[in-house]
PDB file of C-alpha atoms in Angstrom:
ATOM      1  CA  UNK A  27     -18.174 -16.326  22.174  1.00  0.00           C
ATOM      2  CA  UNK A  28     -21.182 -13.501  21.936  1.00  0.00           C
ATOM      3  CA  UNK A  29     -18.424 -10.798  22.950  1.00  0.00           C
ATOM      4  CA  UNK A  30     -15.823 -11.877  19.916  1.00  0.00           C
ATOM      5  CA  UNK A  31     -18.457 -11.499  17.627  1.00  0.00           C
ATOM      6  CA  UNK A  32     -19.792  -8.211  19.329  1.00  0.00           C
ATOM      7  CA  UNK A  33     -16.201  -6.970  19.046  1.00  0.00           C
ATOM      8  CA  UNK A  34     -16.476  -7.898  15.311  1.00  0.00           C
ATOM      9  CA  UNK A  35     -19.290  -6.298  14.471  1.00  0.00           C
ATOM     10  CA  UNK A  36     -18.343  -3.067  16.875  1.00  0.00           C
ATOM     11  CA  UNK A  37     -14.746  -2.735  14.945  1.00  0.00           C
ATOM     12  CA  UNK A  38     -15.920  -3.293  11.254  1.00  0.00           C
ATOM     13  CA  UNK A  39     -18.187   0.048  11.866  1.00  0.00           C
ATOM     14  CA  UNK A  40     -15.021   2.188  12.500  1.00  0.00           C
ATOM     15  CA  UNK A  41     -13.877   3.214   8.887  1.00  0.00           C
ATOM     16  CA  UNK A  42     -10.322   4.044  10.679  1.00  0.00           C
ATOM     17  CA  UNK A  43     -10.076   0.194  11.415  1.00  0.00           C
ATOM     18  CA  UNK A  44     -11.300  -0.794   8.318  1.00  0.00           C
ATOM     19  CA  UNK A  45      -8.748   1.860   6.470  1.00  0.00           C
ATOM     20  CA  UNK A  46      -5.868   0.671   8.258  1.00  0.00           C
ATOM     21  CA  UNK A  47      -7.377  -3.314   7.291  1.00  0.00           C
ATOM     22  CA  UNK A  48      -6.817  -2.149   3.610  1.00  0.00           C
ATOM     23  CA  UNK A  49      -3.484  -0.052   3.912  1.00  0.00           C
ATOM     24  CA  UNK A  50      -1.838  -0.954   7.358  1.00  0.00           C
ATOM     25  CA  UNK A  51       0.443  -3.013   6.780  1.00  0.00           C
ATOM     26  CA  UNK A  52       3.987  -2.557   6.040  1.00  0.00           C
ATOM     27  CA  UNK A  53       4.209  -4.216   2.847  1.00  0.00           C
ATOM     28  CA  UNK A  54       0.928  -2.573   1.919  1.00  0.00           C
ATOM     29  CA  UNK A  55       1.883   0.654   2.593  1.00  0.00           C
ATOM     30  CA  UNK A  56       5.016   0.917   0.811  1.00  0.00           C
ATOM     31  CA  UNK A  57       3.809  -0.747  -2.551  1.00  0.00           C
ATOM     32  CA  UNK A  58       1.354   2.429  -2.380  1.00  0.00           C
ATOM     33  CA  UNK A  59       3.937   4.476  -2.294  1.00  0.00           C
ATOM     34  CA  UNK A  60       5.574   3.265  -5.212  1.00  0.00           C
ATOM     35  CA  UNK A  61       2.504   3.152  -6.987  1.00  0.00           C
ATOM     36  CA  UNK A  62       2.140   7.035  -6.392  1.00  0.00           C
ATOM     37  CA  UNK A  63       4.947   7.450  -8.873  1.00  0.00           C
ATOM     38  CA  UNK A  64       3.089   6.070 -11.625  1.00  0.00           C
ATOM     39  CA  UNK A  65       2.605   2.120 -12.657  1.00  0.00           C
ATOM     40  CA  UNK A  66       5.023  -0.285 -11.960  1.00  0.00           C
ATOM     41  CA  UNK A  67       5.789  -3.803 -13.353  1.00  0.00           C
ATOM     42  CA  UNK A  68       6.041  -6.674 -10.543  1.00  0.00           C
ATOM     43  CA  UNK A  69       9.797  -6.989 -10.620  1.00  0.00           C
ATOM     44  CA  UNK A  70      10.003  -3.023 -10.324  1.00  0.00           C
ATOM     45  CA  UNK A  71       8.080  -2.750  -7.052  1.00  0.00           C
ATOM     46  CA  UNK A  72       9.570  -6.142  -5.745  1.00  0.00           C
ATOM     47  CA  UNK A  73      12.944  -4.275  -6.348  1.00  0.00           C
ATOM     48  CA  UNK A  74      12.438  -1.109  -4.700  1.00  0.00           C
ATOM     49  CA  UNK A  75      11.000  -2.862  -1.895  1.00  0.00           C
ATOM     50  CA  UNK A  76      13.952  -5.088  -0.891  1.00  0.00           C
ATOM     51  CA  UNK A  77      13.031  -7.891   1.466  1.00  0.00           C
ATOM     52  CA  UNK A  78       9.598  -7.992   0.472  1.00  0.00           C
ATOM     53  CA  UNK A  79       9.260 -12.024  -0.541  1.00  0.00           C
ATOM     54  CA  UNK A  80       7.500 -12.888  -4.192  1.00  0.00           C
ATOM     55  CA  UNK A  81       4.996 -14.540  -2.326  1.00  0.00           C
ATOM     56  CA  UNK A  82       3.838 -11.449   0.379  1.00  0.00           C
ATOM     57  CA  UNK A  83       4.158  -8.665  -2.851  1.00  0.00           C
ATOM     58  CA  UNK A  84       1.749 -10.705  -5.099  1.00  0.00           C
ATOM     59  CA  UNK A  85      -0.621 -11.713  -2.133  1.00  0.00           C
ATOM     60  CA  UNK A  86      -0.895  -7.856  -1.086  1.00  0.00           C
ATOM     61  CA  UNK A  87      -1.024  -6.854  -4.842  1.00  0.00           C
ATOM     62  CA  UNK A  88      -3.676  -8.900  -5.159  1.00  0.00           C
ATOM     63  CA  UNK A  89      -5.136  -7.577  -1.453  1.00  0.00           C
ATOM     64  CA  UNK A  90      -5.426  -3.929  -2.804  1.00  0.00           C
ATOM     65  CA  UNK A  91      -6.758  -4.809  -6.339  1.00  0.00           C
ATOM     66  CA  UNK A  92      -9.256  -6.455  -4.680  1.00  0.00           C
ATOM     67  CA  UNK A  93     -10.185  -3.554  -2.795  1.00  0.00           C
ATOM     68  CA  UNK A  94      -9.687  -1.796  -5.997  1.00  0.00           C
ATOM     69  CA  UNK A  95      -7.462   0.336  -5.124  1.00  0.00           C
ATOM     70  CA  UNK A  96      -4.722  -0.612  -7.768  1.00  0.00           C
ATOM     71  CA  UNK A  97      -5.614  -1.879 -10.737  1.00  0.00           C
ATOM     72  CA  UNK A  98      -3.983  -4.634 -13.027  1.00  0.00           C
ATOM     73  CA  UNK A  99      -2.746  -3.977 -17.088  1.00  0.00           C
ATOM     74  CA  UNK A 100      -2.169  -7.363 -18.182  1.00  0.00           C
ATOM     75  CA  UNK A 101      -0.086  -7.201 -21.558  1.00  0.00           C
ATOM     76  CA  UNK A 102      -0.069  -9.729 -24.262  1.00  0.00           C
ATOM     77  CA  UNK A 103       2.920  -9.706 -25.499  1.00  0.00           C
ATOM     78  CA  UNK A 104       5.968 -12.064 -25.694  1.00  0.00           C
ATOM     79  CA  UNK A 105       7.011 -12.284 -22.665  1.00  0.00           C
ATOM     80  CA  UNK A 106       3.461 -10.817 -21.223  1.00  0.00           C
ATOM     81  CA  UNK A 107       3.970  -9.302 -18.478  1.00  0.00           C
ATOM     82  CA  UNK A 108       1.319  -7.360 -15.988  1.00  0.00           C
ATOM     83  CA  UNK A 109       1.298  -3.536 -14.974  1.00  0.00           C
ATOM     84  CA  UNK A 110      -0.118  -2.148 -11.588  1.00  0.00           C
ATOM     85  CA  UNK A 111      -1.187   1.402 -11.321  1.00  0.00           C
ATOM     86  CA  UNK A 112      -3.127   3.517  -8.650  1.00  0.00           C
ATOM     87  CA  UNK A 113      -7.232   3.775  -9.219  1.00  0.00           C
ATOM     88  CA  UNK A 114      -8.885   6.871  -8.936  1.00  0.00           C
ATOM     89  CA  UNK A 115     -10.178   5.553  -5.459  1.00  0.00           C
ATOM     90  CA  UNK A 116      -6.161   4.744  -4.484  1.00  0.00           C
ATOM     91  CA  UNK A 117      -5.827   8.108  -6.008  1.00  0.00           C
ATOM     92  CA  UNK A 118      -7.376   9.628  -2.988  1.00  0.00           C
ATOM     93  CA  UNK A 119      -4.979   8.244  -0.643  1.00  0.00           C
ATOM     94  CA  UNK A 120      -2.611  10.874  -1.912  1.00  0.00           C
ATOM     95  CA  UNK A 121      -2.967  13.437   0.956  1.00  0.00           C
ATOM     96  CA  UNK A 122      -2.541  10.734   3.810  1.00  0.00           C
ATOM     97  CA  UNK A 123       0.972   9.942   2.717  1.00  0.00           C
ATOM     98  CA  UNK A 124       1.588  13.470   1.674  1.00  0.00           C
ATOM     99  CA  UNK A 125       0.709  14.375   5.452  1.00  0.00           C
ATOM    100  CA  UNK A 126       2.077  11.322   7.355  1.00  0.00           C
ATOM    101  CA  UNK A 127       5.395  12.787   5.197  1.00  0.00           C
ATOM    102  CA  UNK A 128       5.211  16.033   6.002  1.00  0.00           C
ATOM    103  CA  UNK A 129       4.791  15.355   9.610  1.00  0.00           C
ATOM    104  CA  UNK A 130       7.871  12.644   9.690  1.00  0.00           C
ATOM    105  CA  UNK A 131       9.947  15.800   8.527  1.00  0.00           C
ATOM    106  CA  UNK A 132       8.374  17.962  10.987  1.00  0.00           C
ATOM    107  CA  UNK A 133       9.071  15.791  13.559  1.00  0.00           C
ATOM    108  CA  UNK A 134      12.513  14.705  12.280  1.00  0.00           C
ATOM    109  CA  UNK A 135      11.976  10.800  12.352  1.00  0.00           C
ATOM    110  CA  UNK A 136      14.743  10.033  10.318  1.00  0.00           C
ATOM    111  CA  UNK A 137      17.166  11.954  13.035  1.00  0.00           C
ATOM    112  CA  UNK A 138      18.447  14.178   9.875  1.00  0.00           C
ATOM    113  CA  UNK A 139      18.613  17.348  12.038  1.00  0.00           C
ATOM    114  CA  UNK A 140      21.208  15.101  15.060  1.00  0.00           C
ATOM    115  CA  UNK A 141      23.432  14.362  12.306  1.00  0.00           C
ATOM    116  CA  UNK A 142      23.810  18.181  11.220  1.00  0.00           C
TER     117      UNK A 142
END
């Protein structure tokens, strides 16, 4: 029991782990991305994501806003309806994706270059 919680305690001191706790996950990721094109309504990201269920998109929504890295526009109007949009700290993330992107074209991961 002593070494699961010494693991704890070692891991939550590696800002790399905690990082990919916040933006790891598939789901996560990709709603970022959207986001980097400006805000987005619910139904927008849920349809540029397809597969993504109502249930995981609003629980990871909620996930990053929480970590304030999105934030949430709520409208009232008839119908209200709620607008996400990056923060300045989700902002930042910017140059990861613009690297891990560069890099997937560098290193052809979408097999472009076999197809030519």
């Amino acid at each position: 029991m002593n070494n699961q919680l010494e693991m704890k305690s070692n891991s939550s001191k590696c800002p790399i782990e905690k990082t990919m706790n916040v933006i790891g996950g598939k789901w996560t990721f990709l709603i970022l991305r959207e986001l980097f094109t400006g805000p987005k309504r619910f139904g927008e990201i849920q349809k540029s994501l397809k597969g993504v269920s109502p249930r995981t998109l609003s629980l990871r929504l909620k996930e990053l806003h929480e970590e304030e890295v999105i934030t949430r526009k709520i409208y009232s109007e008839i119908p209200p309806h709620v607008e996400y949009s990056l923060t300045d700290k989700g902002e930042t993330m910017r140059p990861i994706f613009e690297a891990m992107k560069e890099w997937g074209n560098t290193w052809d991961v979408l097999g472009i270059k076999e197809r030519e």
